[in-house]
PDB file of C-alpha atoms in Angstrom:
ATOM      1  CA  UNK N 236       0.000   0.000   0.000  1.00 55.00           C
ATOM      2  CA  UNK N 237       1.414   3.389  -0.950  1.00 60.00           C
ATOM      3  CA  UNK N 238       1.768   5.719   2.008  1.00 69.00           C
ATOM      4  CA  UNK N 239       1.559   9.507   1.772  1.00 71.00           C
ATOM      5  CA  UNK N 240       4.581  11.467   2.988  1.00 75.00           C
ATOM      6  CA  UNK N 241       4.883  11.979   6.729  1.00 81.00           C
ATOM      7  CA  UNK N 242       3.662  15.317   8.026  1.00 78.00           C
ATOM      8  CA  UNK N 243       7.007  16.597   9.281  1.00 84.00           C
ATOM      9  CA  UNK N 244       7.575  20.248  10.207  1.00 86.00           C
ATOM     10  CA  UNK N 245      11.062  21.663  10.881  1.00 87.00           C
ATOM     11  CA  UNK N 246      11.588  23.436  14.206  1.00 85.00           C
ATOM     12  CA  UNK N 247      13.775  26.520  14.091  1.00 78.00           C
ATOM     13  CA  UNK N 248      16.905  26.176  16.249  1.00 76.00           C
ATOM     14  CA  UNK N 249      17.953  29.455  17.846  1.00 78.00           C
ATOM     15  CA  UNK N 250      21.568  30.596  17.725  1.00 88.00           C
ATOM     16  CA  UNK N 251      23.728  28.937  20.351  1.00 94.00           C
ATOM     17  CA  UNK N 252      25.156  31.459  22.801  1.00 95.00           C
ATOM     18  CA  UNK N 253      27.257  31.212  25.936  1.00 96.00           C
ATOM     19  CA  UNK N 254      24.161  32.175  27.919  1.00 95.00           C
ATOM     20  CA  UNK N 255      21.997  29.386  26.464  1.00 95.00           C
ATOM     21  CA  UNK N 256      24.752  26.844  27.132  1.00 96.00           C
ATOM     22  CA  UNK N 257      25.174  28.203  30.671  1.00 95.00           C
ATOM     23  CA  UNK N 258      21.454  27.815  31.395  1.00 94.00           C
ATOM     24  CA  UNK N 259      21.358  24.292  29.934  1.00 92.00           C
ATOM     25  CA  UNK N 260      24.424  23.184  31.928  1.00 93.00           C
ATOM     26  CA  UNK N 261      23.623  25.078  35.120  1.00 91.00           C
ATOM     27  CA  UNK N 262      22.199  22.093  36.991  1.00 90.00           C
ATOM     28  CA  UNK N 263      24.308  19.233  35.632  1.00 91.00           C
ATOM     29  CA  UNK N 264      27.668  21.029  35.792  1.00 93.00           C
ATOM     30  CA  UNK N 265      26.975  23.489  38.626  1.00 92.00           C
ATOM     31  CA  UNK N 266      28.352  26.408  36.609  1.00 92.00           C
ATOM     32  CA  UNK N 267      28.936  29.863  38.066  1.00 92.00           C
ATOM     33  CA  UNK N 268      29.825  33.039  36.160  1.00 93.00           C
ATOM     34  CA  UNK N 269      32.743  34.758  37.899  1.00 91.00           C
ATOM     35  CA  UNK N 270      33.579  37.331  35.209  1.00 92.00           C
ATOM     36  CA  UNK N 271      32.436  38.607  31.826  1.00 92.00           C
ATOM     37  CA  UNK N 272      28.689  38.682  32.503  1.00 93.00           C
ATOM     38  CA  UNK N 273      28.229  41.192  29.695  1.00 94.00           C
ATOM     39  CA  UNK N 274      29.362  38.568  27.161  1.00 94.00           C
ATOM     40  CA  UNK N 275      26.745  35.875  27.839  1.00 95.00           C
ATOM     41  CA  UNK N 276      25.157  36.678  24.468  1.00 95.00           C
ATOM     42  CA  UNK N 277      28.383  35.823  22.636  1.00 96.00           C
ATOM     43  CA  UNK N 278      27.775  33.141  19.951  1.00 95.00           C
ATOM     44  CA  UNK N 279      29.373  29.692  20.127  1.00 96.00           C
ATOM     45  CA  UNK N 280      30.294  29.212  16.473  1.00 94.00           C
ATOM     46  CA  UNK N 281      31.529  25.631  16.877  1.00 94.00           C
ATOM     47  CA  UNK N 282      29.543  23.534  19.411  1.00 94.00           C
ATOM     48  CA  UNK N 283      32.568  21.537  20.595  1.00 94.00           C
ATOM     49  CA  UNK N 284      34.627  21.913  23.783  1.00 96.00           C
ATOM     50  CA  UNK N 285      38.364  22.576  23.423  1.00 96.00           C
ATOM     51  CA  UNK N 286      41.368  22.392  25.769  1.00 95.00           C
ATOM     52  CA  UNK N 287      43.857  25.167  24.815  1.00 94.00           C
ATOM     53  CA  UNK N 288      47.008  23.353  25.896  1.00 90.00           C
ATOM     54  CA  UNK N 289      49.251  24.441  23.008  1.00 92.00           C
ATOM     55  CA  UNK N 290      47.688  27.903  22.934  1.00 93.00           C
ATOM     56  CA  UNK N 291      48.790  28.581  26.519  1.00 92.00           C
ATOM     57  CA  UNK N 292      52.388  27.959  25.415  1.00 92.00           C
ATOM     58  CA  UNK N 293      52.002  30.678  22.797  1.00 91.00           C
ATOM     59  CA  UNK N 294      51.298  28.513  19.719  1.00 93.00           C
ATOM     60  CA  UNK N 295      48.141  29.752  17.957  1.00 93.00           C
ATOM     61  CA  UNK N 296      48.702  28.464  14.411  1.00 92.00           C
ATOM     62  CA  UNK N 297      45.711  26.083  14.490  1.00 91.00           C
ATOM     63  CA  UNK N 298      43.882  27.439  17.516  1.00 95.00           C
ATOM     64  CA  UNK N 299      40.152  26.531  17.656  1.00 95.00           C
ATOM     65  CA  UNK N 300      39.018  29.944  18.926  1.00 95.00           C
ATOM     66  CA  UNK N 301      35.374  29.437  17.917  1.00 96.00           C
ATOM     67  CA  UNK N 302      34.877  26.825  20.675  1.00 96.00           C
ATOM     68  CA  UNK N 303      34.410  27.162  24.460  1.00 97.00           C
ATOM     69  CA  UNK N 304      37.833  26.789  26.081  1.00 96.00           C
ATOM     70  CA  UNK N 305      38.153  24.301  28.972  1.00 95.00           C
ATOM     71  CA  UNK N 306      40.984  24.682  31.481  1.00 93.00           C
ATOM     72  CA  UNK N 307      41.558  21.781  33.861  1.00 90.00           C
ATOM     73  CA  UNK N 308      44.149  20.988  36.497  1.00 87.00           C
ATOM     74  CA  UNK N 309      46.974  20.566  33.978  1.00 88.00           C
ATOM     75  CA  UNK N 310      46.425  24.017  32.440  1.00 88.00           C
ATOM     76  CA  UNK N 311      46.011  25.592  35.891  1.00 83.00           C
ATOM     77  CA  UNK N 312      49.265  24.042  37.125  1.00 85.00           C
ATOM     78  CA  UNK N 313      51.114  25.197  34.006  1.00 88.00           C
ATOM     79  CA  UNK N 314      49.957  28.805  34.358  1.00 84.00           C
ATOM     80  CA  UNK N 315      51.037  28.848  38.003  1.00 82.00           C
ATOM     81  CA  UNK N 316      54.584  27.871  36.997  1.00 87.00           C
ATOM     82  CA  UNK N 317      54.988  30.909  34.744  1.00 86.00           C
ATOM     83  CA  UNK N 318      54.894  33.609  37.367  1.00 81.00           C
ATOM     84  CA  UNK N 319      52.389  36.426  37.576  1.00 81.00           C
ATOM     85  CA  UNK N 320      53.687  38.589  34.721  1.00 85.00           C
ATOM     86  CA  UNK N 321      54.102  35.789  32.178  1.00 88.00           C
ATOM     87  CA  UNK N 322      50.880  34.113  33.318  1.00 84.00           C
ATOM     88  CA  UNK N 323      49.019  37.389  32.821  1.00 85.00           C
ATOM     89  CA  UNK N 324      50.456  37.694  29.296  1.00 90.00           C
ATOM     90  CA  UNK N 325      49.385  34.149  28.347  1.00 90.00           C
ATOM     91  CA  UNK N 326      45.928  34.714  29.829  1.00 88.00           C
ATOM     92  CA  UNK N 327      45.530  37.991  27.941  1.00 91.00           C
ATOM     93  CA  UNK N 328      46.664  36.379  24.682  1.00 93.00           C
ATOM     94  CA  UNK N 329      44.044  33.632  25.093  1.00 93.00           C
ATOM     95  CA  UNK N 330      41.170  36.025  25.819  1.00 93.00           C
ATOM     96  CA  UNK N 331      42.103  38.377  22.990  1.00 93.00           C
ATOM     97  CA  UNK N 332      41.636  35.524  20.506  1.00 94.00           C
ATOM     98  CA  UNK N 333      37.912  36.313  20.801  1.00 93.00           C
ATOM     99  CA  UNK N 334      36.988  32.948  22.345  1.00 96.00           C
ATOM    100  CA  UNK N 335      33.296  32.503  23.276  1.00 96.00           C
ATOM    101  CA  UNK N 336      34.039  31.710  26.941  1.00 96.00           C
ATOM    102  CA  UNK N 337      36.434  29.933  29.302  1.00 95.00           C
ATOM    103  CA  UNK N 338      35.378  27.097  31.635  1.00 95.00           C
ATOM    104  CA  UNK N 339      37.568  26.489  34.687  1.00 93.00           C
ATOM    105  CA  UNK N 340      37.234  22.921  36.011  1.00 91.00           C
ATOM    106  CA  UNK N 341      38.029  21.098  39.232  1.00 81.00           C
ATOM    107  CA  UNK N 342      38.251  21.926  42.906  1.00 62.00           C
ATOM    108  CA  UNK N 343      41.429  23.961  42.420  1.00 60.00           C
ATOM    109  CA  UNK N 344      39.916  25.754  39.451  1.00 54.00           C
ATOM    110  CA  UNK N 345      41.324  29.240  39.952  1.00 55.00           C
ATOM    111  CA  UNK N 346      44.521  29.505  37.926  1.00 49.00           C
ATOM    112  CA  UNK N 347      43.713  33.196  37.497  1.00 56.00           C
ATOM    113  CA  UNK N 348      42.114  35.871  39.622  1.00 60.00           C
ATOM    114  CA  UNK N 349      42.123  39.544  40.436  1.00 65.00           C
ATOM    115  CA  UNK N 350      43.405  41.543  37.465  1.00 77.00           C
ATOM    116  CA  UNK N 351      43.065  38.498  35.210  1.00 80.00           C
ATOM    117  CA  UNK N 352      39.313  38.307  35.841  1.00 87.00           C
ATOM    118  CA  UNK N 353      39.121  42.096  35.460  1.00 89.00           C
ATOM    119  CA  UNK N 354      40.560  41.668  31.972  1.00 90.00           C
ATOM    120  CA  UNK N 355      37.813  39.145  31.157  1.00 92.00           C
ATOM    121  CA  UNK N 356      35.253  41.662  32.401  1.00 93.00           C
ATOM    122  CA  UNK N 357      36.814  44.368  30.267  1.00 93.00           C
ATOM    123  CA  UNK N 358      36.771  42.190  27.127  1.00 93.00           C
ATOM    124  CA  UNK N 359      33.327  40.720  27.840  1.00 94.00           C
ATOM    125  CA  UNK N 360      34.581  37.112  27.811  1.00 95.00           C
ATOM    126  CA  UNK N 361      32.518  35.003  30.252  1.00 96.00           C
ATOM    127  CA  UNK N 362      34.543  32.945  32.735  1.00 94.00           C
ATOM    128  CA  UNK N 363      32.541  29.958  33.993  1.00 94.00           C
ATOM    129  CA  UNK N 364      33.629  27.971  37.033  1.00 93.00           C
ATOM    130  CA  UNK N 365      32.623  24.425  37.992  1.00 93.00           C
ATOM    131  CA  UNK N 366      33.801  22.016  40.674  1.00 90.00           C
ATOM    132  CA  UNK N 367      33.312  19.124  38.240  1.00 92.00           C
ATOM    133  CA  UNK N 368      36.444  17.506  36.884  1.00 91.00           C
ATOM    134  CA  UNK N 369      37.497  18.058  33.279  1.00 92.00           C
ATOM    135  CA  UNK N 370      36.465  14.593  32.058  1.00 93.00           C
ATOM    136  CA  UNK N 371      32.943  15.064  33.409  1.00 93.00           C
ATOM    137  CA  UNK N 372      32.703  18.554  31.899  1.00 95.00           C
ATOM    138  CA  UNK N 373      33.635  17.169  28.486  1.00 94.00           C
ATOM    139  CA  UNK N 374      31.199  14.265  28.814  1.00 93.00           C
ATOM    140  CA  UNK N 375      28.163  16.259  29.889  1.00 94.00           C
ATOM    141  CA  UNK N 376      29.046  19.472  28.074  1.00 94.00           C
ATOM    142  CA  UNK N 377      29.502  17.756  24.708  1.00 92.00           C
ATOM    143  CA  UNK N 378      26.100  16.087  24.982  1.00 90.00           C
ATOM    144  CA  UNK N 379      24.452  19.401  25.898  1.00 92.00           C
ATOM    145  CA  UNK N 380      26.097  21.229  23.013  1.00 93.00           C
ATOM    146  CA  UNK N 381      24.865  18.553  20.620  1.00 91.00           C
ATOM    147  CA  UNK N 382      21.329  18.712  21.993  1.00 88.00           C
ATOM    148  CA  UNK N 383      21.256  22.505  21.725  1.00 90.00           C
ATOM    149  CA  UNK N 384      22.295  22.523  18.058  1.00 90.00           C
ATOM    150  CA  UNK N 385      20.863  19.336  16.548  1.00 89.00           C
ATOM    151  CA  UNK N 386      18.114  19.757  13.908  1.00 89.00           C
ATOM    152  CA  UNK N 387      14.588  19.146  15.205  1.00 91.00           C
ATOM    153  CA  UNK N 388      11.253  18.425  13.585  1.00 93.00           C
ATOM    154  CA  UNK N 389       7.716  17.902  14.824  1.00 93.00           C
ATOM    155  CA  UNK N 390       5.498  15.169  13.447  1.00 92.00           C
ATOM    156  CA  UNK N 391       1.811  14.431  13.837  1.00 92.00           C
ATOM    157  CA  UNK N 392       1.683  11.094  15.626  1.00 92.00           C
ATOM    158  CA  UNK N 393       1.670   9.283  18.965  1.00 94.00           C
ATOM    159  CA  UNK N 394       4.930   7.764  20.213  1.00 96.00           C
ATOM    160  CA  UNK N 395       4.880   4.733  22.531  1.00 96.00           C
ATOM    161  CA  UNK N 396       7.686   2.625  23.995  1.00 96.00           C
ATOM    162  CA  UNK N 397       6.587  -0.969  23.339  1.00 96.00           C
ATOM    163  CA  UNK N 398       8.950  -3.377  25.117  1.00 94.00           C
ATOM    164  CA  UNK N 399      11.942  -1.193  24.292  1.00 93.00           C
ATOM    165  CA  UNK N 400      10.859  -0.472  20.701  1.00 96.00           C
ATOM    166  CA  UNK N 401       9.922   3.139  19.981  1.00 96.00           C
ATOM    167  CA  UNK N 402       6.747   2.944  17.866  1.00 96.00           C
ATOM    168  CA  UNK N 403       5.245   6.050  16.261  1.00 96.00           C
ATOM    169  CA  UNK N 404       1.552   5.643  15.405  1.00 95.00           C
ATOM    170  CA  UNK N 405       0.592   7.956  12.571  1.00 93.00           C
ATOM    171  CA  UNK N 406      -2.417   8.360  10.334  1.00 89.00           C
ATOM    172  CA  UNK N 407      -5.315  10.694   9.547  1.00 88.00           C
ATOM    173  CA  UNK N 408      -7.225  12.342  12.428  1.00 87.00           C
ATOM    174  CA  UNK N 409      -9.762  10.119  14.168  1.00 84.00           C
ATOM    175  CA  UNK N 410      -8.334   6.831  12.917  1.00 88.00           C
ATOM    176  CA  UNK N 411      -7.481   5.563  16.423  1.00 87.00           C
ATOM    177  CA  UNK N 412      -3.878   6.489  17.228  1.00 91.00           C
ATOM    178  CA  UNK N 413      -4.552   7.657  20.793  1.00 91.00           C
ATOM    179  CA  UNK N 414      -7.016   4.833  21.475  1.00 91.00           C
ATOM    180  CA  UNK N 415      -4.402   2.282  20.406  1.00 92.00           C
ATOM    181  CA  UNK N 416      -1.797   3.966  22.625  1.00 93.00           C
ATOM    182  CA  UNK N 417      -4.277   3.874  25.506  1.00 93.00           C
ATOM    183  CA  UNK N 418      -4.663   0.122  25.114  1.00 93.00           C
ATOM    184  CA  UNK N 419      -0.882  -0.302  24.989  1.00 94.00           C
ATOM    185  CA  UNK N 420      -0.477   1.551  28.273  1.00 93.00           C
ATOM    186  CA  UNK N 421      -3.053  -0.700  29.903  1.00 91.00           C
ATOM    187  CA  UNK N 422      -0.799  -3.596  28.813  1.00 92.00           C
ATOM    188  CA  UNK N 423       2.221  -2.074  30.593  1.00 93.00           C
ATOM    189  CA  UNK N 424       3.850  -0.016  27.828  1.00 95.00           C
ATOM    190  CA  UNK N 425       4.842   3.652  28.166  1.00 95.00           C
ATOM    191  CA  UNK N 426       3.567   6.804  26.474  1.00 95.00           C
ATOM    192  CA  UNK N 427       6.159   9.270  25.211  1.00 95.00           C
ATOM    193  CA  UNK N 428       3.939  11.776  23.412  1.00 94.00           C
ATOM    194  CA  UNK N 429       0.386  12.022  22.163  1.00 92.00           C
ATOM    195  CA  UNK N 430      -0.691  13.628  18.887  1.00 87.00           C
ATOM    196  CA  UNK N 431       2.447  15.778  18.453  1.00 91.00           C
ATOM    197  CA  UNK N 432       5.941  14.276  18.699  1.00 93.00           C
ATOM    198  CA  UNK N 433       9.241  16.190  18.667  1.00 93.00           C
ATOM    199  CA  UNK N 434      12.145  14.391  16.970  1.00 94.00           C
ATOM    200  CA  UNK N 435      15.894  15.037  16.988  1.00 92.00           C
ATOM    201  CA  UNK N 436      19.101  13.152  16.219  1.00 90.00           C
ATOM    202  CA  UNK N 437      21.126  12.019  19.227  1.00 87.00           C
ATOM    203  CA  UNK N 438      24.912  11.900  19.513  1.00 78.00           C
ATOM    204  CA  UNK N 439      24.955   8.304  18.190  1.00 82.00           C
ATOM    205  CA  UNK N 440      22.990   9.094  15.021  1.00 85.00           C
ATOM    206  CA  UNK N 441      19.679   7.676  16.251  1.00 90.00           C
ATOM    207  CA  UNK N 442      16.388   9.553  16.042  1.00 94.00           C
ATOM    208  CA  UNK N 443      14.862  10.247  19.461  1.00 94.00           C
ATOM    209  CA  UNK N 444      11.342  11.407  20.223  1.00 94.00           C
ATOM    210  CA  UNK N 445       9.833  13.383  23.056  1.00 94.00           C
ATOM    211  CA  UNK N 446       6.863  15.649  23.722  1.00 92.00           C
ATOM    212  CA  UNK N 447       6.427  19.276  24.568  1.00 86.00           C
ATOM    213  CA  UNK N 448       7.058  19.700  28.276  1.00 82.00           C
ATOM    214  CA  UNK N 449       3.667  21.221  29.052  1.00 81.00           C
ATOM    215  CA  UNK N 450       1.818  18.276  27.437  1.00 84.00           C
ATOM    216  CA  UNK N 451       4.009  15.463  28.802  1.00 88.00           C
ATOM    217  CA  UNK N 452       1.997  12.789  30.568  1.00 89.00           C
ATOM    218  CA  UNK N 453      -1.330  13.793  29.026  1.00 90.00           C
ATOM    219  CA  UNK N 454      -3.296  12.345  26.142  1.00 90.00           C
ATOM    220  CA  UNK N 455      -6.585  13.226  24.455  1.00 88.00           C
ATOM    221  CA  UNK N 456      -9.318  10.664  23.861  1.00 88.00           C
ATOM    222  CA  UNK N 457     -12.368  11.798  21.937  1.00 84.00           C
ATOM    223  CA  UNK N 458     -15.342  11.769  24.282  1.00 84.00           C
ATOM    224  CA  UNK N 459     -13.178  11.621  27.416  1.00 88.00           C
ATOM    225  CA  UNK N 460     -11.019  14.710  26.951  1.00 87.00           C
ATOM    226  CA  UNK N 461      -7.515  15.070  28.384  1.00 89.00           C
ATOM    227  CA  UNK N 462      -6.361  12.158  30.535  1.00 90.00           C
ATOM    228  CA  UNK N 463      -3.536  12.305  33.146  1.00 91.00           C
ATOM    229  CA  UNK N 464      -1.718   9.105  32.202  1.00 91.00           C
ATOM    230  CA  UNK N 465       0.541   8.825  35.254  1.00 91.00           C
ATOM    231  CA  UNK N 466      -2.355   9.185  37.701  1.00 91.00           C
ATOM    232  CA  UNK N 467      -4.442   6.635  35.813  1.00 91.00           C
ATOM    233  CA  UNK N 468      -1.843   3.971  35.011  1.00 91.00           C
ATOM    234  CA  UNK N 469       1.128   4.669  37.271  1.00 91.00           C
ATOM    235  CA  UNK N 470       4.536   6.297  36.932  1.00 91.00           C
ATOM    236  CA  UNK N 471       5.854   3.563  34.598  1.00 92.00           C
ATOM    237  CA  UNK N 472       3.211   4.462  31.990  1.00 93.00           C
ATOM    238  CA  UNK N 473       5.032   7.690  31.053  1.00 94.00           C
ATOM    239  CA  UNK N 474       8.575   8.195  29.754  1.00 94.00           C
ATOM    240  CA  UNK N 475      10.230  11.468  28.816  1.00 92.00           C
ATOM    241  CA  UNK N 476      11.815  10.177  25.590  1.00 94.00           C
ATOM    242  CA  UNK N 477      12.812   7.114  23.601  1.00 95.00           C
ATOM    243  CA  UNK N 478      14.497   6.160  20.344  1.00 95.00           C
ATOM    244  CA  UNK N 479      12.274   6.059  17.259  1.00 96.00           C
ATOM    245  CA  UNK N 480      12.571   2.576  15.750  1.00 95.00           C
ATOM    246  CA  UNK N 481       9.363   1.905  13.845  1.00 96.00           C
ATOM    247  CA  UNK N 482       6.600   3.955  12.238  1.00 95.00           C
ATOM    248  CA  UNK N 483       3.184   2.301  11.972  1.00 94.00           C
ATOM    249  CA  UNK N 484       0.779   4.006   9.589  1.00 91.00           C
ATOM    250  CA  UNK N 485      -2.887   3.336  10.298  1.00 89.00           C
ATOM    251  CA  UNK N 486      -4.821   3.464   7.021  1.00 86.00           C
ATOM    252  CA  UNK N 487      -8.274   2.622   5.729  1.00 81.00           C
ATOM    253  CA  UNK N 488      -7.966   0.177   2.816  1.00 70.00           C
ATOM    254  CA  UNK N 489     -10.367   0.100  -0.090  1.00 64.00           C
ATOM    255  CA  UNK N 490      -9.485  -3.382  -1.325  1.00 57.00           C
ATOM    256  CA  UNK N 491      -7.608  -6.468  -0.129  1.00 55.00           C
ATOM    257  CA  UNK N 492      -5.076  -5.851  -2.890  1.00 52.00           C
ATOM    258  CA  UNK N 493      -3.735  -2.881  -0.885  1.00 55.00           C
ATOM    259  CA  UNK N 494      -2.577  -5.118   1.966  1.00 57.00           C
ATOM    260  CA  UNK N 495       0.837  -6.787   2.299  1.00 57.00           C
ATOM    261  CA  UNK N 496      -0.148 -10.273   3.477  1.00 55.00           C
ATOM    262  CA  UNK N 497       3.336 -11.818   3.587  1.00 51.00           C
ATOM    263  CA  UNK N 498       5.381  -9.147   5.340  1.00 54.00           C
ATOM    264  CA  UNK N 499       8.048  -9.015   2.657  1.00 51.00           C
ATOM    265  CA  UNK N 500       7.273  -5.390   1.753  1.00 57.00           C
ATOM    266  CA  UNK N 501       9.338  -3.734   4.503  1.00 65.00           C
ATOM    267  CA  UNK N 502       9.388  -0.053   3.720  1.00 81.00           C
ATOM    268  CA  UNK N 503      11.659   2.647   5.042  1.00 83.00           C
ATOM    269  CA  UNK N 504      11.297   6.388   5.189  1.00 88.00           C
ATOM    270  CA  UNK N 505      13.833   9.089   5.951  1.00 89.00           C
ATOM    271  CA  UNK N 506      13.496  11.126   9.142  1.00 91.00           C
ATOM    272  CA  UNK N 507      16.174  13.754   9.821  1.00 90.00           C
ATOM    273  CA  UNK N 508      18.403  11.959   7.335  1.00 88.00           C
ATOM    274  CA  UNK N 509      18.080   8.592   9.110  1.00 90.00           C
ATOM    275  CA  UNK N 510      16.245   5.545   7.640  1.00 92.00           C
ATOM    276  CA  UNK N 511      13.297   4.419   9.794  1.00 93.00           C
ATOM    277  CA  UNK N 512      11.255   1.272   9.120  1.00 92.00           C
ATOM    278  CA  UNK N 513       7.629   1.967   8.247  1.00 92.00           C
ATOM    279  CA  UNK N 514       4.734  -0.457   7.952  1.00 89.00           C
ATOM    280  CA  UNK N 515       1.038  -0.042   7.261  1.00 87.00           C
ATOM    281  CA  UNK N 516      -1.751  -1.585   9.325  1.00 87.00           C
ATOM    282  CA  UNK N 517      -5.180  -1.532   7.666  1.00 86.00           C
ATOM    283  CA  UNK N 518      -7.953  -0.219   9.881  1.00 83.00           C
ATOM    284  CA  UNK N 519     -11.119  -2.305  10.006  1.00 77.00           C
ATOM    285  CA  UNK N 520     -13.915  -2.849  12.495  1.00 72.00           C
ATOM    286  CA  UNK N 521     -13.180  -5.494  15.115  1.00 69.00           C
ATOM    287  CA  UNK N 522      -9.408  -5.600  14.717  1.00 77.00           C
ATOM    288  CA  UNK N 523      -7.343  -5.736  17.924  1.00 82.00           C
ATOM    289  CA  UNK N 524      -4.881  -2.973  17.123  1.00 86.00           C
ATOM    290  CA  UNK N 525      -3.135  -3.201  20.494  1.00 91.00           C
ATOM    291  CA  UNK N 526      -2.226  -6.836  19.887  1.00 92.00           C
ATOM    292  CA  UNK N 527      -1.202  -6.069  16.304  1.00 91.00           C
ATOM    293  CA  UNK N 528       1.110  -3.215  17.359  1.00 93.00           C
ATOM    294  CA  UNK N 529       2.690  -5.361  20.087  1.00 93.00           C
ATOM    295  CA  UNK N 530       3.313  -8.084  17.523  1.00 92.00           C
ATOM    296  CA  UNK N 531       4.719  -5.553  15.051  1.00 92.00           C
ATOM    297  CA  UNK N 532       7.206  -4.394  17.711  1.00 93.00           C
ATOM    298  CA  UNK N 533       8.175  -8.008  18.462  1.00 91.00           C
ATOM    299  CA  UNK N 534       8.637  -8.677  14.727  1.00 90.00           C
ATOM    300  CA  UNK N 535      10.830  -5.581  14.453  1.00 90.00           C
ATOM    301  CA  UNK N 536      13.065  -6.893  17.257  1.00 90.00           C
ATOM    302  CA  UNK N 537      13.216 -10.268  15.515  1.00 88.00           C
ATOM    303  CA  UNK N 538      14.290  -8.685  12.225  1.00 87.00           C
ATOM    304  CA  UNK N 539      16.795  -6.469  14.024  1.00 84.00           C
ATOM    305  CA  UNK N 540      18.406  -9.603  15.445  1.00 80.00           C
ATOM    306  CA  UNK N 541      18.835 -10.939  11.896  1.00 75.00           C
ATOM    307  CA  UNK N 542      15.782 -13.201  11.631  1.00 67.00           C
ATOM    308  CA  UNK N 543      13.414 -12.384   8.731  1.00 68.00           C
ATOM    309  CA  UNK N 544      10.364 -14.697   8.814  1.00 66.00           C
ATOM    310  CA  UNK N 545       9.245 -13.889   5.255  1.00 64.00           C
ATOM    311  CA  UNK N 546      12.747 -14.527   3.875  1.00 64.00           C
ATOM    312  CA  UNK N 547      12.921 -17.867   5.719  1.00 65.00           C
ATOM    313  CA  UNK N 548       9.525 -18.894   4.342  1.00 63.00           C
ATOM    314  CA  UNK N 549      10.607 -17.817   0.856  1.00 63.00           C
ATOM    315  CA  UNK N 550      13.682 -20.067   1.028  1.00 69.00           C
ATOM    316  CA  UNK N 551      11.565 -22.959   2.301  1.00 67.00           C
ATOM    317  CA  UNK N 552       9.074 -22.573  -0.552  1.00 64.00           C
ATOM    318  CA  UNK N 553      11.835 -22.408  -3.167  1.00 66.00           C
ATOM    319  CA  UNK N 554      13.457 -25.512  -1.671  1.00 66.00           C
ATOM    320  CA  UNK N 555      10.095 -27.334  -1.690  1.00 56.00           C
ATOM    321  CA  UNK N 556       9.374 -26.580  -5.327  1.00 64.00           C
ATOM    322  CA  UNK N 557      12.907 -27.598  -6.345  1.00 65.00           C
ATOM    323  CA  UNK N 558      12.407 -30.976  -4.691  1.00 66.00           C
ATOM    324  CA  UNK N 559       9.014 -31.359  -6.388  1.00 61.00           C
ATOM    325  CA  UNK N 560      10.595 -30.668  -9.769  1.00 61.00           C
ATOM    326  CA  UNK N 561      13.404 -33.148  -9.096  1.00 65.00           C
ATOM    327  CA  UNK N 562      10.919 -35.877  -8.147  1.00 62.00           C
ATOM    328  CA  UNK N 563       9.024 -35.590 -11.426  1.00 59.00           C
TER     329      UNK N 563
END
């Protein structure tokens, strides 16, 4: 059955600034601004963290000045060995390269102070301090930078985690997407988003789905209105996000010829540049869609493990007919 294109709408991503990164990392990294508050609107042109080891020695030939600069214990110890005058000169040279900001890491994270911080204030270069160690700053900070800059789209559909398989139910209005999701939750599966799903690419290249914060944990059922899922089915019935693995299109079929009865017609569509499996389930009175979707998720896991039931049956049929021909 031919499926119409998915109703995908791009979401504009605002320019990444030091201030937006600071707000996003405030809780996880415990950041504090100790100088350069006037520069929080400075853009981060390359969303990657950088340790300016060679730059502090005076070598700027290939210096990545567009990135936030991270100074850990090694850099702090090196600057302390230079003496105040030379240390001030190296610090000034780094800041005057127009870097977005400087992040000082670790418990002994003050390789500079006094006049050095005054220089950062004068130049408008934010100096962020955290007690987290450098490795943790790189781990969490890199993920946050990716999340703040990755392309995003919204799609009309209901996303459910079915035994670890992220299934997006899509189709025309009123066809039963939310009702099917409701039945899945009663069977112990988790709702991610209802009606409108937000998609983005994670750091591993997978497509992940979530919902708008203000609608998380709610779903709309015609005739019942908005339902608080967690209060009705428990805390396990709601998840904040999951990976998108499978798209199930609910469609009304005019004839039996529109239906793939063997399962060999595995389609794929492109979402944010990533291929996602897509199958069509015909809508008809009396069908148990909850059971069908659960089975579709189980079949997806089977195929992902390398077992294709239709391909196995095809080989068996070919082998059977070859033996029949040989026996004639």
